[in-house]
Coordinates of C-alpha atoms in Angstrom, one line a residue:
M1 CA -169.4 25.0 95.3
T2 CA -169.6 24.8 99.1
T3 CA -171.9 27.2 100.9
T4 CA -171.2 27.9 104.5
T5 CA -174.1 29.0 106.7
E6 CA -173.4 30.7 110.0
T7 CA -176.0 30.3 112.7
Q8 CA -176.7 33.6 114.4
A9 CA -177.4 33.7 118.1
A10 CA -181.0 34.5 118.9
P11 CA -181.4 38.0 120.5
L12 CA -182.3 38.2 124.2
I13 CA -185.4 40.4 123.4
D14 CA -186.9 40.0 119.9
L15 CA -188.6 43.4 119.2
H16 CA -190.3 42.0 116.1
R17 CA -191.8 39.2 118.0
I18 CA -193.0 41.6 120.8
F19 CA -194.6 43.9 118.3
V20 CA -196.3 41.0 116.5
T21 CA -197.6 39.6 119.8
I22 CA -198.9 43.0 120.9
R23 CA -200.7 43.4 117.6
R24 CA -202.2 40.0 117.8
R25 CA -203.4 40.7 121.3
K26 CA -205.1 43.9 120.4
R27 CA -208.4 42.6 121.7
F28 CA -206.9 42.3 125.2
W29 CA -205.4 45.8 125.4
L30 CA -208.3 47.4 123.6
A31 CA -210.6 45.7 126.1
A32 CA -208.4 47.0 129.0
A33 CA -208.6 50.5 127.6
L34 CA -212.4 50.3 127.2
L35 CA -212.7 49.0 130.7
G36 CA -210.7 51.9 132.0
L37 CA -212.9 54.3 130.0
I38 CA -216.0 52.9 131.6
A39 CA -214.5 52.8 135.0
G40 CA -213.5 56.5 134.7
A41 CA -217.0 57.5 133.6
L42 CA -218.5 55.5 136.5
V43 CA -216.2 57.2 139.0
G44 CA -217.4 60.6 137.7
F45 CA -221.0 59.4 138.1
V46 CA -220.7 57.7 141.4
L47 CA -218.4 60.2 143.0
P48 CA -219.4 63.6 141.5
T49 CA -217.4 66.7 142.1
P50 CA -218.5 68.4 145.4
P51 CA -219.6 72.1 145.3
T52 CA -216.5 74.2 144.9
A53 CA -215.7 77.9 145.4
V54 CA -212.6 79.8 144.4
T55 CA -211.2 83.2 145.3
K56 CA -208.0 85.1 144.4
V57 CA -205.9 87.1 146.7
I58 CA -203.1 89.5 145.8
V59 CA -200.2 89.3 148.3
V60 CA -197.7 92.1 148.7
H61 CA -194.4 91.2 150.2
Q62 CA -192.2 93.8 151.9
D63 CA -189.0 92.2 150.5
D64 CA -190.4 91.5 147.1
S65 CA -188.1 91.8 144.1
P66 CA -188.4 91.2 140.3
T67 CA -185.8 88.4 140.5
D68 CA -187.8 86.3 143.0
A69 CA -188.5 82.8 141.5
G70 CA -191.7 82.3 143.5
T71 CA -190.1 81.4 146.8
L72 CA -192.2 84.0 148.7
M73 CA -195.5 82.7 147.1
R74 CA -194.7 79.1 147.9
T75 CA -194.1 80.3 151.5
D76 CA -197.6 81.9 151.5
V77 CA -199.2 78.7 150.2
A78 CA -197.5 76.7 152.9
V79 CA -198.7 79.2 155.5
L80 CA -202.2 78.8 154.2
Q81 CA -202.0 75.1 154.8
T82 CA -201.4 75.5 158.6
T83 CA -203.7 74.8 161.5
Q84 CA -203.4 78.4 162.6
I85 CA -205.1 79.7 159.4
A86 CA -207.6 76.9 159.5
E87 CA -208.5 77.5 163.1
G88 CA -208.9 81.3 162.5
A89 CA -211.3 80.6 159.6
L90 CA -213.3 78.2 161.6
K91 CA -213.7 80.7 164.4
K92 CA -215.1 83.2 161.9
L93 CA -217.5 80.6 160.7
N94 CA -218.4 79.6 164.2
S95 CA -217.7 76.0 163.2
T96 CA -216.7 73.2 165.5
E97 CA -215.0 71.2 162.8
A98 CA -211.5 70.0 163.5
P99 CA -208.8 72.2 161.8
E100 CA -207.1 69.0 160.4
E101 CA -210.3 67.9 158.7
F102 CA -210.9 71.3 157.4
M103 CA -207.5 71.5 155.9
K104 CA -208.3 68.5 153.6
N105 CA -211.1 70.5 151.9
Y106 CA -209.1 73.5 150.7
S107 CA -205.9 74.2 148.9
G108 CA -203.8 77.1 147.6
L109 CA -202.2 77.7 144.3
G110 CA -199.7 80.4 143.4
L111 CA -200.7 81.8 140.0
T112 CA -197.9 84.4 139.9
N113 CA -195.4 85.8 142.4
N114 CA -198.1 87.9 144.0
V115 CA -201.4 86.2 143.2
M116 CA -202.7 83.2 145.0
Q117 CA -205.9 81.2 144.3
I118 CA -207.8 79.5 147.2
T119 CA -210.1 76.6 146.3
V120 CA -212.6 75.3 148.9
K121 CA -214.9 72.2 148.7
A122 CA -217.9 72.0 150.9
K123 CA -221.3 70.3 151.1
S124 CA -223.1 73.2 149.3
N125 CA -222.2 76.2 147.2
E126 CA -223.1 78.7 149.9
E127 CA -221.0 76.9 152.5
A128 CA -218.1 76.8 150.1
V129 CA -218.3 80.5 149.3
A130 CA -218.4 81.4 153.0
Q131 CA -215.4 79.2 153.8
A132 CA -213.4 80.7 151.0
Q133 CA -214.2 84.2 152.2
A134 CA -213.2 83.3 155.8
L135 CA -210.0 81.7 154.6
A136 CA -209.1 84.8 152.5
D137 CA -209.8 87.2 155.4
T138 CA -207.9 85.1 157.9
F139 CA -204.9 84.8 155.6
I140 CA -204.9 88.6 154.8
A141 CA -205.1 89.5 158.5
D142 CA -202.3 87.0 159.4
H143 CA -200.1 88.4 156.6
V144 CA -200.6 92.0 157.6
Q145 CA -200.2 91.2 161.3
R146 CA -196.9 89.4 160.6
S147 CA -195.7 92.4 158.5
Q148 CA -196.7 94.8 161.3
A149 CA -195.1 92.6 164.0
A150 CA -191.9 92.6 162.0
A151 CA -192.0 96.4 161.8
A152 CA -192.7 96.8 165.5
A153 CA -189.8 94.4 166.3
E154 CA -187.5 96.4 164.1
S155 CA -188.6 99.7 165.7
K156 CA -188.0 98.3 169.2
A157 CA -184.6 97.1 168.3
I158 CA -183.7 100.6 167.0
L159 CA -184.9 102.3 170.1
D160 CA -182.9 99.9 172.2
Q161 CA -179.8 100.8 170.3
R162 CA -180.6 104.5 170.6
K163 CA -180.9 104.2 174.4
N164 CA -177.5 102.4 174.6
A165 CA -176.0 105.3 172.5
Q166 CA -177.5 107.9 174.8
D167 CA -176.1 106.2 177.9
E168 CA -172.7 106.1 176.4
L169 CA -173.0 109.8 175.4
A170 CA -173.8 110.7 179.0
K171 CA -170.7 108.9 180.2
V172 CA -168.6 110.8 177.6
D173 CA -170.1 114.1 178.7
Q174 CA -169.2 113.3 182.3
Q175 CA -165.6 112.4 181.3
I176 CA -165.3 115.7 179.4
A177 CA -166.6 117.7 182.4
D178 CA -164.1 115.9 184.8
E179 CA -161.2 116.6 182.5
T180 CA -162.2 120.2 181.9
G181 CA -162.3 120.8 185.7
K182 CA -158.6 120.2 186.0
G183 CA -158.0 123.6 184.5
R184 CA -154.4 124.1 183.2
N185 CA -153.6 120.5 184.0
A186 CA -156.2 119.1 181.5
N187 CA -154.8 116.9 178.7
A188 CA -155.6 118.5 175.4
S189 CA -155.3 115.4 173.3
T190 CA -157.7 113.5 175.6
L191 CA -160.2 116.2 175.4
E192 CA -160.0 116.3 171.7
G193 CA -160.7 112.5 171.5
M194 CA -163.6 112.8 173.9
Y195 CA -165.1 115.6 171.8
G196 CA -164.9 113.5 168.7
R197 CA -166.5 110.5 170.4
R198 CA -169.3 112.7 171.7
A199 CA -170.0 114.1 168.2
A200 CA -170.2 110.5 166.8
L201 CA -172.6 109.4 169.5
A202 CA -174.8 112.4 168.8
S203 CA -174.9 111.5 165.1
Q204 CA -175.8 107.9 165.9
I205 CA -178.6 108.9 168.2
S206 CA -180.0 111.2 165.6
D207 CA -179.9 108.4 163.0
F208 CA -181.6 106.0 165.4
D209 CA -184.3 108.5 166.0
S210 CA -185.1 108.7 162.3
R211 CA -185.0 105.0 161.8
A212 CA -187.2 104.3 164.8
Q213 CA -189.8 106.8 163.5
Q214 CA -189.7 105.0 160.0
A215 CA -190.0 101.6 161.6
G216 CA -192.8 102.8 163.8
I217 CA -194.8 103.7 160.7
G218 CA -194.5 100.0 159.6
S219 CA -195.3 98.8 156.0
P220 CA -198.5 100.5 154.9
Q221 CA -198.1 99.2 151.3
V222 CA -198.3 95.6 152.6
A223 CA -201.5 96.3 154.6
A224 CA -203.1 98.3 151.8
G225 CA -202.0 96.1 148.9
T226 CA -202.8 92.6 150.3
Q227 CA -206.5 92.2 149.5
I228 CA -209.0 90.0 147.7
V229 CA -209.0 90.8 144.0
D230 CA -211.6 88.1 143.0
A231 CA -214.5 87.6 145.3
P232 CA -215.3 84.1 146.3
R233 CA -217.7 82.4 143.8
A234 CA -219.1 78.9 143.3
L235 CA -217.8 77.1 140.3
P236 CA -220.6 75.8 137.9
K237 CA -220.9 72.0 137.6
A238 CA -219.8 70.7 134.2
L239 CA -221.0 67.1 134.1
L240 CA -219.8 66.5 130.6
K241 CA -216.4 67.9 131.3
T242 CA -216.1 65.9 134.5
F243 CA -217.2 62.7 132.8
G244 CA -214.9 63.3 129.8
T245 CA -211.9 64.1 132.0
N246 CA -212.4 61.0 134.2
A247 CA -213.1 58.8 131.2
G248 CA -210.0 60.0 129.4
I249 CA -207.8 59.3 132.4
G250 CA -209.3 55.9 132.8
F251 CA -208.8 55.1 129.1
A252 CA -205.2 56.2 129.2
L253 CA -204.5 54.1 132.3
G254 CA -206.3 51.0 130.9
L255 CA -204.4 51.3 127.6
A256 CA -201.1 51.6 129.3
L257 CA -201.7 48.6 131.5
G258 CA -203.0 46.5 128.7
L259 CA -200.0 47.2 126.5
A260 CA -197.6 46.6 129.4
F261 CA -199.2 43.2 130.1
A262 CA -199.2 42.2 126.4
A263 CA -195.5 43.1 126.1
V264 CA -194.6 41.2 129.3
G265 CA -196.6 38.2 128.2
A266 CA -194.8 38.2 124.8
V267 CA -191.5 37.7 126.6
S268 CA -192.5 35.4 129.4
R269 CA -195.1 33.1 127.7
D270 CA -192.7 32.0 124.9
R271 CA -195.4 31.1 122.4
P272 CA -194.1 31.4 118.8
V273 CA -196.2 33.4 116.4
L274 CA -193.9 34.0 113.4
R275 CA -193.7 31.5 110.5
R276 CA -189.9 31.1 110.8
E277 CA -190.1 30.2 114.5
I278 CA -192.9 27.6 114.0
S279 CA -191.2 26.0 111.1
T280 CA -187.9 25.8 113.0
H281 CA -189.4 24.3 116.1
L282 CA -191.5 21.7 114.2
G283 CA -188.8 20.9 111.7
A284 CA -191.2 21.3 108.7
S285 CA -192.0 24.1 106.3
V286 CA -195.1 26.2 106.3
I287 CA -196.9 25.4 103.1
A288 CA -200.1 27.4 103.6
Q289 CA -201.9 29.7 106.0
L290 CA -205.5 30.1 106.8
A291 CA -207.6 32.5 108.9
S292 CA -209.4 31.1 111.9
K293 CA -213.2 31.3 112.4
R294 CA -214.3 34.9 112.5
R295 CA -216.2 36.3 115.5
G296 CA -218.9 38.9 115.6
P297 CA -220.4 40.5 112.5
A298 CA -217.2 40.0 110.5
K299 CA -218.1 36.3 110.0
F300 CA -221.0 37.2 107.7
W301 CA -219.1 39.2 105.0
R302 CA -215.8 37.3 105.3
R303 CA -217.2 33.8 105.3
S304 CA -217.0 33.3 101.5
R305 CA -213.5 34.5 101.4
A306 CA -212.4 32.1 104.2
V307 CA -214.1 29.2 102.5
T308 CA -212.5 30.0 99.1
E309 CA -209.0 30.2 100.7
R310 CA -209.6 26.9 102.5
K311 CA -210.6 25.1 99.3
R312 CA -207.5 26.5 97.6
V313 CA -205.3 25.0 100.3
A314 CA -207.2 21.7 100.0
T315 CA -206.6 21.6 96.3
T316 CA -202.9 22.2 96.8
L317 CA -202.7 19.3 99.2
V318 CA -204.7 17.0 96.9
R319 CA -202.4 17.6 94.0
A320 CA -199.5 16.5 96.2
I321 CA -201.1 13.3 97.6
K322 CA -203.4 12.3 94.8
K323 CA -201.0 9.9 93.0
D324 CA -199.5 8.7 96.3
L325 CA -201.1 5.6 97.8
R326 CA -199.8 6.4 101.2
E327 CA -202.5 7.4 103.7
I328 CA -202.2 10.9 105.1
S329 CA -203.6 12.5 108.2
L330 CA -204.3 16.0 109.4
L331 CA -203.3 16.7 113.0
E332 CA -204.5 19.9 114.7
L333 CA -202.9 22.0 117.4
G334 CA -205.3 24.6 118.5
A335 CA -207.5 24.7 115.4
P336 CA -209.9 21.7 115.4
Q337 CA -212.5 23.5 113.3
V338 CA -210.1 24.4 110.5
A339 CA -208.6 20.9 110.5
A340 CA -212.0 19.2 110.2
A341 CA -213.2 21.5 107.4
L342 CA -209.9 21.1 105.5
A343 CA -210.2 17.3 105.8
I344 CA -213.8 17.4 104.4
D345 CA -212.6 19.6 101.5
I346 CA -209.7 17.2 100.7
A347 CA -212.1 14.2 100.8
R348 CA -214.4 15.9 98.4
E349 CA -211.6 16.5 96.0
L350 CA -210.4 12.9 96.2
A351 CA -213.9 11.5 95.9
A352 CA -213.9 12.0 92.1
D353 CA -211.3 9.2 91.8
G354 CA -212.7 6.7 94.2
E355 CA -214.3 6.0 97.5
V356 CA -212.9 8.3 100.3
S357 CA -213.8 8.4 104.0
V358 CA -212.6 10.6 106.9
I359 CA -211.4 9.0 110.2
D360 CA -212.6 11.1 113.1
D361 CA -210.2 10.9 116.0
L362 CA -210.7 14.4 117.4
P363 CA -211.1 14.4 121.2
G364 CA -214.4 15.8 122.6
A365 CA -216.0 16.8 119.3
A366 CA -217.1 15.2 116.0
V367 CA -215.8 16.3 112.6
G368 CA -219.3 17.0 111.3
T369 CA -220.2 19.1 114.4
L370 CA -217.0 21.2 114.0
V371 CA -217.5 21.8 110.3
G372 CA -221.1 22.9 110.7
E373 CA -221.8 22.4 107.0
I374 CA -223.8 19.9 105.0
H375 CA -221.4 17.5 103.4
D376 CA -221.6 14.2 101.6
V377 CA -218.3 12.7 102.9
T378 CA -218.4 9.5 104.9
V379 CA -217.1 10.1 108.5
I380 CA -216.0 7.0 110.4
S381 CA -214.6 6.5 113.9
S382 CA -211.0 5.6 114.6
D383 CA -211.9 2.0 115.7
A384 CA -213.8 1.2 112.4
P385 CA -212.7 -2.0 110.6
A386 CA -210.4 -1.9 107.6
G387 CA -212.1 -0.7 104.3
D388 CA -211.9 -1.9 100.8
P389 CA -208.5 -2.1 99.0
G390 CA -209.4 0.9 96.8
E391 CA -210.8 3.0 99.6
R392 CA -208.7 6.0 100.7
R393 CA -208.9 7.3 104.2
I394 CA -207.9 10.7 105.7
G395 CA -207.3 10.8 109.4
V396 CA -208.2 13.8 111.5
G397 CA -206.6 13.9 115.0
S398 CA -205.0 16.1 117.5
V399 CA -201.5 16.6 119.0
S400 CA -202.7 18.8 121.8
P401 CA -201.6 18.0 125.4
G402 CA -203.1 14.6 126.3
T403 CA -202.6 13.0 122.9
A404 CA -202.1 9.3 122.6
W405 CA -199.0 9.2 120.5
T406 CA -199.1 5.5 119.7
D407 CA -202.5 5.9 117.9
L408 CA -201.3 8.5 115.4
E409 CA -199.7 6.0 113.1
H410 CA -203.2 4.4 112.5
L411 CA -204.4 7.8 111.1
G412 CA -201.9 8.0 108.3
Q413 CA -198.3 7.2 107.3
E414 CA -197.7 10.9 106.6
T415 CA -199.2 14.0 108.2
V416 CA -200.0 17.6 107.7
L417 CA -200.0 19.7 110.9
V418 CA -202.7 22.4 111.3
V419 CA -201.2 24.7 113.9
K420 CA -202.7 27.9 115.3
A421 CA -200.1 30.7 115.7
G422 CA -199.4 31.6 119.3
H423 CA -201.3 28.6 120.7
A424 CA -198.5 26.3 121.9
N425 CA -195.2 27.2 123.5
T426 CA -191.8 26.2 122.2
L427 CA -191.5 23.2 124.5
W428 CA -194.7 21.6 123.2
L429 CA -193.7 22.2 119.6
H430 CA -190.5 20.4 120.2
T431 CA -192.5 17.6 121.9
V432 CA -194.7 17.2 118.8
A433 CA -191.8 17.1 116.4
R434 CA -189.9 14.5 118.5
Q435 CA -193.0 12.3 119.0
L436 CA -193.8 12.2 115.3
A437 CA -190.2 11.5 114.4
D438 CA -190.2 8.6 116.9
Q439 CA -193.4 7.2 115.3
R440 CA -191.7 7.5 111.9
I441 CA -194.5 9.8 110.6
P442 CA -193.0 12.4 108.2
I443 CA -194.5 15.9 108.3
V444 CA -195.4 16.9 104.8
G445 CA -195.9 20.5 105.8
V446 CA -197.5 22.9 108.3
V447 CA -200.8 24.8 107.6
L448 CA -200.6 27.9 109.8
V449 CA -203.9 29.1 111.2
D450 CA -204.6 32.7 112.2
P451 CA -201.1 34.1 111.3
D452 CA -200.1 37.7 111.6
P453 CA -201.1 39.5 108.3
R454 CA -197.9 41.5 108.5
D455 CA -195.5 38.6 109.1
K456 CA -193.0 38.6 106.3
S457 CA -190.7 36.0 107.8
D458 CA -189.7 32.9 105.7
G459 CA -191.3 29.6 106.9
T460 CA -189.3 27.3 104.6
L461 CA -186.7 24.8 105.7
W462 CA -184.2 24.3 103.0
D463 CA -182.6 21.3 104.7
G464 CA -185.8 19.2 104.8
L465 CA -186.3 18.2 101.2
H466 CA -187.0 14.6 102.1
T467 CA -190.3 15.6 103.8
A468 CA -191.1 19.0 102.3
L469 CA -193.9 19.3 99.8
R470 CA -191.5 20.4 97.0
G471 CA -189.5 17.2 97.5
R472 CA -192.4 14.9 96.5
A473 CA -191.1 14.0 93.0
K474 CA -193.3 13.1 90.0
P475 CA -193.9 9.5 89.2
A476 CA -190.8 7.9 87.7
P477 CA -190.9 7.3 83.9
S478 CA -191.4 3.7 82.8
E479 CA -188.2 1.8 82.5
H480 CA -186.9 0.7 79.1
R481 CA -187.5 -3.0 79.0
V482 CA -185.4 -5.3 76.8
S483 CA -186.5 -8.9 76.2
V484 CA -183.9 -11.4 76.9
V485 CA -183.7 -14.1 74.3
E486 CA -182.7 -17.4 75.8
H487 CA -179.9 -18.5 73.6
E488 CA -177.0 -20.2 75.0
D489 CA -174.5 -18.6 72.6
R490 CA -175.7 -15.0 73.2
I491 CA -176.8 -15.0 76.8
D492 CA -173.6 -13.3 78.1
E493 CA -173.7 -10.7 75.3
L494 CA -177.4 -9.8 76.0
A495 CA -176.9 -9.6 79.7
A496 CA -174.0 -7.2 79.2
R497 CA -176.1 -5.1 76.9
I498 CA -179.0 -4.9 79.4
A499 CA -176.7 -3.9 82.2
E500 CA -175.4 -1.0 80.1
R501 CA -178.7 0.1 78.6
V502 CA -181.0 0.0 81.7
A503 CA -181.5 3.6 83.0
V504 CA -181.0 4.1 86.7
V505 CA -184.0 6.0 88.0
E506 CA -184.1 7.4 91.5
P507 CA -187.6 7.0 92.9
P508 CA -189.0 9.8 95.1
T509 CA -187.8 9.7 98.7
R510 CA -189.8 10.2 101.7
R511 CA -187.5 8.9 104.3
I512 CA -184.2 10.1 105.5
A513 CA -182.4 6.9 104.2
P514 CA -180.3 7.7 101.0
V515 CA -181.5 6.5 97.6
R516 CA -179.4 3.8 96.0
P517 CA -179.5 2.9 92.3
V518 CA -181.4 -0.2 91.3
A519 CA -179.1 -2.9 89.9
P520 CA -180.4 -5.7 87.6
P521 CA -180.6 -9.2 89.2
P522 CA -177.6 -11.5 88.3
A523 CA -178.3 -13.9 85.5
P524 CA -178.5 -17.6 86.6
A525 CA -175.4 -19.7 85.7
K526 CA -175.9 -22.2 82.9
P527 CA -173.7 -25.1 81.7
P528 CA -171.5 -24.3 78.7
A529 CA -172.9 -25.4 75.4
A530 CA -171.1 -27.9 73.2
P531 CA -169.2 -26.4 70.2
L532 CA -170.8 -26.7 66.8
P533 CA -169.0 -28.8 64.1
E534 CA -167.2 -27.0 61.3
P535 CA -169.0 -26.6 58.0
G536 CA -168.6 -29.6 55.6
K537 CA -167.8 -32.1 58.3
V538 CA -171.3 -33.1 59.2
S539 CA -171.8 -36.9 58.4
V540 CA -175.2 -37.9 56.9
P541 CA -176.5 -41.5 56.8
D542 CA -176.8 -43.1 53.4
H543 CA -180.6 -43.7 53.7
L544 CA -181.0 -40.0 54.2
D545 CA -178.7 -38.9 51.4
A546 CA -181.4 -38.7 48.8
P547 CA -182.7 -35.8 46.8
T548 CA -185.7 -34.1 48.4
K549 CA -187.8 -31.1 47.6
K550 CA -189.1 -30.5 51.1
F551 CA -185.9 -29.4 52.9
A552 CA -183.3 -26.9 51.8
P553 CA -179.7 -27.9 51.8
V554 CA -177.9 -27.4 55.1
K555 CA -175.7 -24.3 55.2
P556 CA -173.1 -23.4 57.9
P557 CA -174.4 -21.0 60.6
K558 CA -173.3 -17.4 60.6
R559 CA -172.2 -16.4 64.0
P560 CA -172.5 -12.7 64.7
T561 CA -169.5 -10.8 66.0
P562 CA -169.8 -10.3 69.8
F563 CA -170.6 -6.7 71.1
K564 CA -171.0 -5.4 67.6
R565 CA -173.2 -2.4 68.1
D566 CA -172.9 -0.1 65.1
H567 CA -173.2 -2.7 62.3
G568 CA -176.7 -3.8 62.0
E569 CA -177.2 -4.9 65.6
P570 CA -180.8 -5.9 66.4
T571 CA -182.5 -3.3 68.6
H572 CA -185.6 -5.2 69.6
Q573 CA -187.0 -8.7 69.9
G574 CA -188.3 -9.1 66.4
E575 CA -185.0 -8.3 64.7
L576 CA -183.1 -10.5 67.2
N577 CA -185.4 -13.5 66.5
A578 CA -185.2 -13.0 62.8
E579 CA -181.4 -13.1 62.9
L580 CA -181.4 -16.3 65.0
E581 CA -184.0 -18.2 62.9
P582 CA -181.4 -19.7 60.5
E583 CA -179.5 -21.1 63.4
K584 CA -182.5 -22.8 64.8
S585 CA -183.5 -24.3 61.4
A586 CA -180.0 -25.7 61.0
E587 CA -180.2 -27.4 64.4
V588 CA -183.6 -28.9 63.6
S589 CA -182.4 -30.2 60.3

């Protein structure tokens, strides 16, 4: 059966990887949120809210309607934020402050279509209340004045129109008088039209008089309705509310920035954290995972659990390498403490079968210092002389940037990589795998340190059986050995039987080279033996033809049928020698 595997293209943005990276960097964005919280609280403490006073003014508009969407109120707020209102309020306060600077200390807010709130900040509560009162009075006076000015302008326009109508009426009256003075020659139709025109002008003048009187009255409802409905008052200082508000704003901003930086870093830094990514880039399967050294109070109650898990991984590795005489090394990438402790645990397990020592080749720190525990394992340097033939050595080294690649083969013929998730980028993982392949150092497996606890990805490579931990076969069973009896008449027969009966056993492979069956060595060529005489034709000298009691009479030899397997064929050395004994006796006699 042939299985076809299609390689899927990697997505441009891996959301799973981004979420895992953000979760792994929770210390960063939580620290950013905490920093924002502290900064917000400090801002509230260093820059406290100045004394503030508020007042509410109801504003009546002459052209107000229920369908208004707040346009008139927004106009009033904009009018409040003008230098004219600010200057009028400062005149009432007898202040020499610039109107532009004063405008920065107050603001207006339209609560409804007819209610506006004025907020003023000052150096003291009394000053804030006074400024709020002055602003409200100035705005009300300006609003009423603008309403009255509009009414006066409308009245004047109506009076001007009435004067024009009166002038035209006087002309029409003059024309009627002239036409009437003609007596019997007057045109009746012309007089009728003039009379109609005079009546219309008289009606317009009457209408203009009434409208002018109405406009002259103005808008009394505007002047009477626009007033202060909530007297200016100073707002009480709520320190806890101020600190809480500022701290909450700072916490939200810090958290948002921290999450944004973590997400951008997950895409730009390109540091694999998933098991499937690390196994793919290193070309080896993830055989175990361990937690890194805990920080803070958690290290006290999680220490025993971490030690137990580390010893379990050490036991697993010992079972794989215990019966193998090849030296093995542990190479760390971002986890020197875990690699050193794991090497000590492996050495303790192997010490029960013989002498074991650990080769310390970690740059900048010793194995004993990194472990921080009392141990009875011999730790030697990388330049120590060769040990006894029965001594096993476990090398501990590093593949971090700056590694001397040519020295790795002296630590062990095989290696186990101890890699911290998210420590190295993709390029360096490829460099490590390529350098180890060039040094002909197979990677037994990868021990992943500090993995994501919610990572459910598969870290097994199914095409790496020659180096994977599951590919380390058990010791081959002992071969069935058949003793070859040196007999010139049966050497060919015995060689054929050995060639057919020897079981071909494939030894465990650790290299990429294919395994070939072991063939028996060819038998050396021997000269052909002389044929034996036929029975009854052997000549005996006369002096030997005498009766004797010591030797049995000579009988012709019985030759076995070649390749006779199912009729009493000897199966071991004893039976084969017993069958050939009569032939030897005949030859001796």
